[in-house]
PDB file of C-alpha atoms in Angstrom:
ATOM      1  CA  GLY F   1     -33.963-134.098-155.532  1.00  0.00           C
ATOM      2  CA  ALA F   2     -31.448-132.627-153.401  1.00  0.00           C
ATOM      3  CA  VAL F   3     -28.368-130.738-154.620  1.00  0.00           C
ATOM      4  CA  VAL F   4     -25.083-130.557-153.305  1.00  0.00           C
ATOM      5  CA  SER F   5     -22.342-128.375-154.514  1.00  0.00           C
ATOM      6  CA  GLN F   6     -18.583-128.568-154.134  1.00  0.00           C
ATOM      7  CA  HIS F   7     -16.099-125.872-154.886  1.00  0.00           C
ATOM      8  CA  PRO F   8     -13.903-125.856-156.557  1.00  0.00           C
ATOM      9  CA  SER F   9     -14.096-128.137-158.945  1.00  0.00           C
ATOM     10  CA  TRP F  10     -10.701-128.746-159.323  1.00  0.00           C
ATOM     11  CA  VAL F  11      -7.746-126.927-158.128  1.00  0.00           C
ATOM     12  CA  ILE F  12      -3.574-127.323-158.834  1.00  0.00           C
ATOM     13  CA  CYS F  13      -1.498-126.075-155.802  1.00  0.00           C
ATOM     14  CA  LYS F  14       2.441-126.038-154.754  1.00  0.00           C
ATOM     15  CA  SER F  15       3.770-128.728-152.333  1.00  0.00           C
ATOM     16  CA  GLY F  16       3.282-127.143-148.550  1.00  0.00           C
ATOM     17  CA  THR F  17       0.221-124.783-149.167  1.00  0.00           C
ATOM     18  CA  SER F  18      -3.082-125.064-148.228  1.00  0.00           C
ATOM     19  CA  VAL F  19      -6.133-125.750-150.217  1.00  0.00           C
ATOM     20  CA  LYS F  20      -9.584-124.977-149.022  1.00  0.00           C
ATOM     21  CA  ILE F  21     -12.417-127.048-150.345  1.00  0.00           C
ATOM     22  CA  GLU F  22     -16.600-125.931-149.805  1.00  0.00           C
ATOM     23  CA  CYS F  23     -19.594-128.413-149.857  1.00  0.00           C
ATOM     24  CA  ARG F  24     -22.881-126.805-149.886  1.00  0.00           C
ATOM     25  CA  SER F  25     -26.063-128.318-149.574  1.00  0.00           C
ATOM     26  CA  LEU F  26     -28.567-125.966-151.631  1.00  0.00           C
ATOM     27  CA  ASP F  27     -31.897-126.705-151.088  1.00  0.00           C
ATOM     28  CA  PHE F  28     -31.775-128.747-147.617  1.00  0.00           C
ATOM     29  CA  GLN F  29     -30.370-128.406-144.311  1.00  0.00           C
ATOM     30  CA  ALA F  30     -27.722-130.948-143.512  1.00  0.00           C
ATOM     31  CA  THR F  31     -26.767-131.573-139.959  1.00  0.00           C
ATOM     32  CA  THR F  32     -24.132-134.090-140.815  1.00  0.00           C
ATOM     33  CA  MET F  33     -21.842-134.216-144.018  1.00  0.00           C
ATOM     34  CA  PHE F  34     -19.364-136.685-144.816  1.00  0.00           C
ATOM     35  CA  TRP F  35     -15.999-136.120-146.566  1.00  0.00           C
ATOM     36  CA  TYR F  36     -14.699-139.048-148.832  1.00  0.00           C
ATOM     37  CA  ARG F  37     -11.408-139.496-151.009  1.00  0.00           C
ATOM     38  CA  GLN F  38     -11.463-141.433-154.075  1.00  0.00           C
ATOM     39  CA  PHE F  39      -8.048-142.688-156.029  1.00  0.00           C
ATOM     40  CA  PRO F  40      -8.135-143.790-159.736  1.00  0.00           C
ATOM     41  CA  LYS F  41      -9.913-146.958-160.055  1.00  0.00           C
ATOM     42  CA  GLN F  42     -10.755-147.215-156.463  1.00  0.00           C
ATOM     43  CA  SER F  43     -14.134-147.220-154.315  1.00  0.00           C
ATOM     44  CA  LEU F  44     -14.833-144.230-152.290  1.00  0.00           C
ATOM     45  CA  MET F  45     -13.077-144.052-148.779  1.00  0.00           C
ATOM     46  CA  LEU F  46     -14.708-142.386-146.061  1.00  0.00           C
ATOM     47  CA  MET F  47     -12.158-139.633-144.380  1.00  0.00           C
ATOM     48  CA  ALA F  48     -14.388-137.912-141.607  1.00  0.00           C
ATOM     49  CA  THR F  49     -17.804-137.229-140.497  1.00  0.00           C
ATOM     50  CA  SER F  50     -18.898-133.485-140.301  1.00  0.00           C
ATOM     51  CA  ASN F  51     -21.647-132.784-137.498  1.00  0.00           C
ATOM     52  CA  GLU F  52     -23.045-128.993-137.504  1.00  0.00           C
ATOM     53  CA  GLY F  53     -21.591-127.152-134.313  1.00  0.00           C
ATOM     54  CA  SER F  54     -19.110-130.034-132.999  1.00  0.00           C
ATOM     55  CA  LYS F  55     -15.881-131.350-133.931  1.00  0.00           C
ATOM     56  CA  ALA F  56     -15.647-133.777-136.530  1.00  0.00           C
ATOM     57  CA  THR F  57     -15.026-137.372-136.191  1.00  0.00           C
ATOM     58  CA  TYR F  58     -12.293-138.791-138.105  1.00  0.00           C
ATOM     59  CA  GLU F  59     -11.717-142.144-139.458  1.00  0.00           C
ATOM     60  CA  GLN F  60      -8.650-144.209-138.596  1.00  0.00           C
ATOM     61  CA  GLY F  61      -5.282-143.560-140.251  1.00  0.00           C
ATOM     62  CA  VAL F  62      -6.932-139.926-141.245  1.00  0.00           C
ATOM     63  CA  GLU F  63      -4.891-137.195-139.800  1.00  0.00           C
ATOM     64  CA  LYS F  64      -6.939-134.402-138.162  1.00  0.00           C
ATOM     65  CA  ASP F  65      -4.315-131.773-138.252  1.00  0.00           C
ATOM     66  CA  LYS F  66      -3.942-132.204-141.876  1.00  0.00           C
ATOM     67  CA  PHE F  67      -7.380-132.437-143.017  1.00  0.00           C
ATOM     68  CA  LEU F  68      -9.252-129.748-141.073  1.00  0.00           C
ATOM     69  CA  ILE F  69     -12.775-129.756-141.497  1.00  0.00           C
ATOM     70  CA  ASN F  70     -15.084-127.089-140.201  1.00  0.00           C
ATOM     71  CA  HIS F  71     -19.260-127.263-140.201  1.00  0.00           C
ATOM     72  CA  ALA F  72     -20.126-123.960-139.074  1.00  0.00           C
ATOM     73  CA  SER F  73     -23.689-123.862-140.538  1.00  0.00           C
ATOM     74  CA  LEU F  74     -26.380-126.382-141.462  1.00  0.00           C
ATOM     75  CA  THR F  75     -25.553-125.988-145.468  1.00  0.00           C
ATOM     76  CA  LEU F  76     -22.124-125.616-145.367  1.00  0.00           C
ATOM     77  CA  SER F  77     -18.998-127.622-144.567  1.00  0.00           C
ATOM     78  CA  THR F  78     -15.111-127.021-145.298  1.00  0.00           C
ATOM     79  CA  LEU F  79     -12.104-129.096-145.882  1.00  0.00           C
ATOM     80  CA  THR F  80      -8.719-127.983-145.456  1.00  0.00           C
ATOM     81  CA  VAL F  81      -5.978-129.773-146.708  1.00  0.00           C
ATOM     82  CA  THR F  82      -2.614-128.007-144.779  1.00  0.00           C
ATOM     83  CA  SER F  83       0.484-128.495-145.998  1.00  0.00           C
ATOM     84  CA  ALA F  84      -0.509-130.237-148.895  1.00  0.00           C
ATOM     85  CA  HIS F  85       2.025-132.768-150.647  1.00  0.00           C
ATOM     86  CA  PRO F  86       1.805-134.923-154.027  1.00  0.00           C
ATOM     87  CA  GLU F  87       0.434-137.921-152.299  1.00  0.00           C
ATOM     88  CA  ASP F  88      -2.433-135.811-151.129  1.00  0.00           C
ATOM     89  CA  SER F  89      -3.377-135.638-154.523  1.00  0.00           C
ATOM     90  CA  SER F  90      -7.013-137.306-155.135  1.00  0.00           C
ATOM     91  CA  PHE F  91     -10.547-136.742-155.890  1.00  0.00           C
ATOM     92  CA  TYR F  92     -12.364-135.352-152.775  1.00  0.00           C
ATOM     93  CA  ILE F  93     -16.054-135.838-152.851  1.00  0.00           C
ATOM     94  CA  CYS F  94     -18.528-134.619-149.953  1.00  0.00           C
ATOM     95  CA  SER F  95     -21.991-135.716-149.173  1.00  0.00           C
ATOM     96  CA  ALA F  96     -24.939-134.221-146.944  1.00  0.00           C
ATOM     97  CA  ARG F  97     -27.492-136.390-144.984  1.00  0.00           C
ATOM     98  CA  SER F  98     -31.155-135.235-145.682  1.00  0.00           C
ATOM     99  CA  MET F  99     -33.398-136.286-143.084  1.00  0.00           C
ATOM    100  CA  GLY F 100     -36.475-137.993-144.223  1.00  0.00           C
ATOM    101  CA  ALA F 101     -39.608-139.228-142.612  1.00  0.00           C
ATOM    102  CA  SER F 102     -38.569-142.731-141.799  1.00  0.00           C
ATOM    103  CA  THR F 103     -34.901-142.723-143.087  1.00  0.00           C
ATOM    104  CA  ASP F 104     -32.074-140.590-144.193  1.00  0.00           C
ATOM    105  CA  THR F 105     -30.283-140.273-147.627  1.00  0.00           C
ATOM    106  CA  GLN F 106     -26.858-138.997-148.746  1.00  0.00           C
ATOM    107  CA  TYR F 107     -26.604-136.936-151.790  1.00  0.00           C
ATOM    108  CA  PHE F 108     -23.264-136.323-153.089  1.00  0.00           C
ATOM    109  CA  GLY F 109     -21.717-133.045-154.509  1.00  0.00           C
ATOM    110  CA  PRO F 110     -19.633-133.307-157.788  1.00  0.00           C
ATOM    111  CA  GLY F 111     -16.270-133.814-156.198  1.00  0.00           C
ATOM    112  CA  THR F 112     -13.005-131.753-156.151  1.00  0.00           C
ATOM    113  CA  ARG F 113      -9.984-133.041-158.355  1.00  0.00           C
ATOM    114  CA  LEU F 114      -7.074-131.853-156.082  1.00  0.00           C
ATOM    115  CA  THR F 115      -3.563-131.993-157.715  1.00  0.00           C
ATOM    116  CA  VAL F 116      -0.115-131.051-155.788  1.00  0.00           C
ATOM    117  CA  LEU F 117       2.769-130.438-157.858  1.00  0.00           C
TER     118      LEU F 117
ATOM    119  CA  LEU U   1     -22.427-151.555-140.377  1.00  0.00           C
ATOM    120  CA  ALA U   2     -23.597-154.248-142.755  1.00  0.00           C
ATOM    121  CA  LYS U   3     -20.939-155.419-145.101  1.00  0.00           C
ATOM    122  CA  THR U   4     -22.206-155.516-149.119  1.00  0.00           C
ATOM    123  CA  THR U   5     -20.828-157.899-151.663  1.00  0.00           C
ATOM    124  CA  GLN U   6     -21.329-157.031-155.240  1.00  0.00           C
ATOM    125  CA  PRO U   7     -20.272-158.843-158.522  1.00  0.00           C
ATOM    126  CA  ILE U   8     -17.017-156.639-159.447  1.00  0.00           C
ATOM    127  CA  SER U   9     -17.863-156.057-163.009  1.00  0.00           C
ATOM    128  CA  MET U  10     -20.850-157.179-165.831  1.00  0.00           C
ATOM    129  CA  ASP U  11     -21.096-156.387-169.297  1.00  0.00           C
ATOM    130  CA  SER U  12     -24.630-156.084-171.426  1.00  0.00           C
ATOM    131  CA  TYR U  13     -26.106-155.009-174.504  1.00  0.00           C
ATOM    132  CA  GLU U  14     -27.703-151.637-175.301  1.00  0.00           C
ATOM    133  CA  GLY U  15     -31.576-152.292-174.696  1.00  0.00           C
ATOM    134  CA  GLN U  16     -31.163-155.268-172.465  1.00  0.00           C
ATOM    135  CA  GLU U  17     -32.557-155.267-169.002  1.00  0.00           C
ATOM    136  CA  VAL U  18     -29.471-154.983-166.442  1.00  0.00           C
ATOM    137  CA  ASN U  19     -30.074-156.955-163.170  1.00  0.00           C
ATOM    138  CA  ILE U  20     -27.183-156.289-160.640  1.00  0.00           C
ATOM    139  CA  THR U  21     -27.900-158.335-157.169  1.00  0.00           C
ATOM    140  CA  CYS U  22     -26.225-157.175-153.801  1.00  0.00           C
ATOM    141  CA  SER U  23     -25.609-159.488-150.855  1.00  0.00           C
ATOM    142  CA  HIS U  24     -25.846-157.685-147.209  1.00  0.00           C
ATOM    143  CA  ASN U  25     -26.053-160.581-145.021  1.00  0.00           C
ATOM    144  CA  ASN U  26     -25.859-158.710-141.809  1.00  0.00           C
ATOM    145  CA  ILE U  27     -28.146-156.079-142.593  1.00  0.00           C
ATOM    146  CA  ALA U  28     -29.904-154.271-139.957  1.00  0.00           C
ATOM    147  CA  THR U  29     -33.672-154.052-138.778  1.00  0.00           C
ATOM    148  CA  ASN U  30     -33.536-150.395-139.234  1.00  0.00           C
ATOM    149  CA  ASP U  31     -31.287-150.244-142.037  1.00  0.00           C
ATOM    150  CA  TYR U  32     -32.010-149.079-145.450  1.00  0.00           C
ATOM    151  CA  ILE U  33     -30.606-150.126-148.889  1.00  0.00           C
ATOM    152  CA  THR U  34     -29.660-147.741-151.497  1.00  0.00           C
ATOM    153  CA  TRP U  35     -28.054-147.653-154.857  1.00  0.00           C
ATOM    154  CA  TYR U  36     -25.629-145.307-156.432  1.00  0.00           C
ATOM    155  CA  GLN U  37     -24.317-144.603-159.694  1.00  0.00           C
ATOM    156  CA  GLN U  38     -20.712-142.991-160.369  1.00  0.00           C
ATOM    157  CA  PHE U  39     -19.536-141.632-163.395  1.00  0.00           C
ATOM    158  CA  PRO U  40     -15.577-141.156-164.018  1.00  0.00           C
ATOM    159  CA  SER U  41     -14.690-138.000-162.423  1.00  0.00           C
ATOM    160  CA  GLN U  42     -18.133-137.452-160.648  1.00  0.00           C
ATOM    161  CA  GLY U  43     -19.752-137.833-157.305  1.00  0.00           C
ATOM    162  CA  PRO U  44     -22.299-140.718-156.754  1.00  0.00           C
ATOM    163  CA  ARG U  45     -25.769-140.108-158.038  1.00  0.00           C
ATOM    164  CA  PHE U  46     -28.723-141.456-155.981  1.00  0.00           C
ATOM    165  CA  ILE U  47     -30.694-144.158-157.653  1.00  0.00           C
ATOM    166  CA  ILE U  48     -32.981-145.851-155.404  1.00  0.00           C
ATOM    167  CA  GLN U  49     -33.652-146.435-151.953  1.00  0.00           C
ATOM    168  CA  GLY U  50     -35.749-148.894-150.236  1.00  0.00           C
ATOM    169  CA  TYR U  51     -36.393-151.141-147.030  1.00  0.00           C
ATOM    170  CA  LYS U  52     -38.599-153.865-148.365  1.00  0.00           C
ATOM    171  CA  THR U  53     -40.396-155.660-151.412  1.00  0.00           C
ATOM    172  CA  LYS U  54     -40.337-153.794-154.426  1.00  0.00           C
ATOM    173  CA  VAL U  55     -39.473-149.980-155.408  1.00  0.00           C
ATOM    174  CA  THR U  56     -39.653-148.307-158.555  1.00  0.00           C
ATOM    175  CA  ASN U  57     -38.991-144.982-160.168  1.00  0.00           C
ATOM    176  CA  GLU U  58     -38.499-143.482-163.202  1.00  0.00           C
ATOM    177  CA  VAL U  59     -35.225-144.771-163.736  1.00  0.00           C
ATOM    178  CA  ALA U  60     -34.837-148.198-162.028  1.00  0.00           C
ATOM    179  CA  SER U  61     -36.333-150.833-159.605  1.00  0.00           C
ATOM    180  CA  LEU U  62     -35.188-152.358-156.498  1.00  0.00           C
ATOM    181  CA  PHE U  63     -35.855-155.756-155.313  1.00  0.00           C
ATOM    182  CA  ILE U  64     -35.658-156.865-151.870  1.00  0.00           C
ATOM    183  CA  PRO U  65     -36.654-160.424-150.646  1.00  0.00           C
ATOM    184  CA  ALA U  66     -38.621-160.851-147.472  1.00  0.00           C
ATOM    185  CA  ASP U  67     -35.206-161.876-145.506  1.00  0.00           C
ATOM    186  CA  ARG U  68     -33.530-158.540-146.566  1.00  0.00           C
ATOM    187  CA  LYS U  69     -30.291-160.125-146.940  1.00  0.00           C
ATOM    188  CA  SER U  70     -29.767-159.316-150.512  1.00  0.00           C
ATOM    189  CA  SER U  71     -31.207-156.868-153.173  1.00  0.00           C
ATOM    190  CA  THR U  72     -31.438-156.640-156.918  1.00  0.00           C
ATOM    191  CA  LEU U  73     -31.319-153.179-158.835  1.00  0.00           C
ATOM    192  CA  SER U  74     -33.007-153.312-162.236  1.00  0.00           C
ATOM    193  CA  LEU U  75     -32.106-151.093-165.144  1.00  0.00           C
ATOM    194  CA  PRO U  76     -34.642-151.288-168.012  1.00  0.00           C
ATOM    195  CA  ARG U  77     -33.442-150.856-171.421  1.00  0.00           C
ATOM    196  CA  VAL U  78     -30.127-149.996-170.936  1.00  0.00           C
ATOM    197  CA  SER U  79     -27.991-147.492-173.083  1.00  0.00           C
ATOM    198  CA  LEU U  80     -24.444-146.808-173.466  1.00  0.00           C
ATOM    199  CA  SER U  81     -24.616-143.858-170.967  1.00  0.00           C
ATOM    200  CA  ASP U  82     -25.585-146.162-168.238  1.00  0.00           C
ATOM    201  CA  THR U  83     -22.124-147.492-168.226  1.00  0.00           C
ATOM    202  CA  ALA U  84     -20.816-146.568-164.758  1.00  0.00           C
ATOM    203  CA  VAL U  85     -20.075-148.017-161.128  1.00  0.00           C
ATOM    204  CA  TYR U  86     -22.933-148.795-159.262  1.00  0.00           C
ATOM    205  CA  TYR U  87     -22.936-149.204-155.249  1.00  0.00           C
ATOM    206  CA  CYS U  88     -24.889-150.652-152.909  1.00  0.00           C
ATOM    207  CA  LEU U  89     -25.037-149.398-149.768  1.00  0.00           C
ATOM    208  CA  VAL U  90     -26.795-149.892-146.349  1.00  0.00           C
ATOM    209  CA  GLY U  91     -27.578-147.945-143.604  1.00  0.00           C
ATOM    210  CA  GLY U  92     -29.337-144.767-143.428  1.00  0.00           C
ATOM    211  CA  SER U  93     -31.387-145.395-140.041  1.00  0.00           C
ATOM    212  CA  MET U  94     -32.080-142.528-138.129  1.00  0.00           C
ATOM    213  CA  ASN U  95     -29.083-142.818-136.100  1.00  0.00           C
ATOM    214  CA  ARG U  96     -27.037-139.347-136.115  1.00  0.00           C
ATOM    215  CA  ASP U  97     -23.825-141.456-135.956  1.00  0.00           C
ATOM    216  CA  ASP U  98     -24.577-143.736-138.787  1.00  0.00           C
ATOM    217  CA  LYS U  99     -22.054-143.484-141.616  1.00  0.00           C
ATOM    218  CA  ILE U 100     -22.170-145.277-144.758  1.00  0.00           C
ATOM    219  CA  ILE U 101     -19.287-147.044-145.961  1.00  0.00           C
ATOM    220  CA  PHE U 102     -18.738-148.000-149.832  1.00  0.00           C
ATOM    221  CA  GLY U 103     -17.857-151.311-150.873  1.00  0.00           C
ATOM    222  CA  LYS U 104     -15.895-151.672-153.970  1.00  0.00           C
ATOM    223  CA  GLY U 105     -19.093-151.609-156.295  1.00  0.00           C
ATOM    224  CA  THR U 106     -20.113-152.884-159.704  1.00  0.00           C
ATOM    225  CA  ARG U 107     -18.426-151.692-163.034  1.00  0.00           C
ATOM    226  CA  LEU U 108     -21.370-151.988-165.839  1.00  0.00           C
ATOM    227  CA  HIS U 109     -20.174-151.739-169.131  1.00  0.00           C
ATOM    228  CA  ILE U 110     -22.855-151.752-171.781  1.00  0.00           C
ATOM    229  CA  LEU U 111     -22.057-152.479-175.334  1.00  0.00           C
ATOM    230  CA  PRO U 112     -23.612-151.497-178.627  1.00  0.00           C
TER     231      PRO U 112
END
């Protein structure tokens, strides 16, 4: 099956600093990637849709200046949490869309645990 | 976007067959049905995807009635390691702008 990686798997940072998370599709090209956030015991919440070569589309309530998304190639999207605060601590998960003959399927990365002190 | 409804939680025993049903009354003609499994602190893992009737792979079976307003994920002979949250998702049409919104999922607990 298709493989999506994320780096780092976990990160601890001080309040006010910025953190970059990478999402890579390892064995397929993905024109579209998605970023989700998940709090304990809750479902995944879509943050933004990242399209290669164009600006990301953010969901309502997600600050685009705080969560910077770059999708510079067909296999890499990055999420930068700027000026992180403790309330940004969460589990961040990316997915990449694999285009099939008749439909497409999203494959998910293993997630990145962000803890802001 | 089609909304999905699943049971919040289910319990079963090792060796049993588990069926999890998902309702998606507003499914669109082009939508596919996809099921994911998620363990704590991991990303969702693709289980199975289908459009109509029955689909089977090495892990599970997916049953979809003719009206496609519901679907049932069938896990044969579950083990303790199948304890996870299972999400039913609808979408995946070849629409560049299509996105998948997660519902609450079903928390499956397998007992020894």
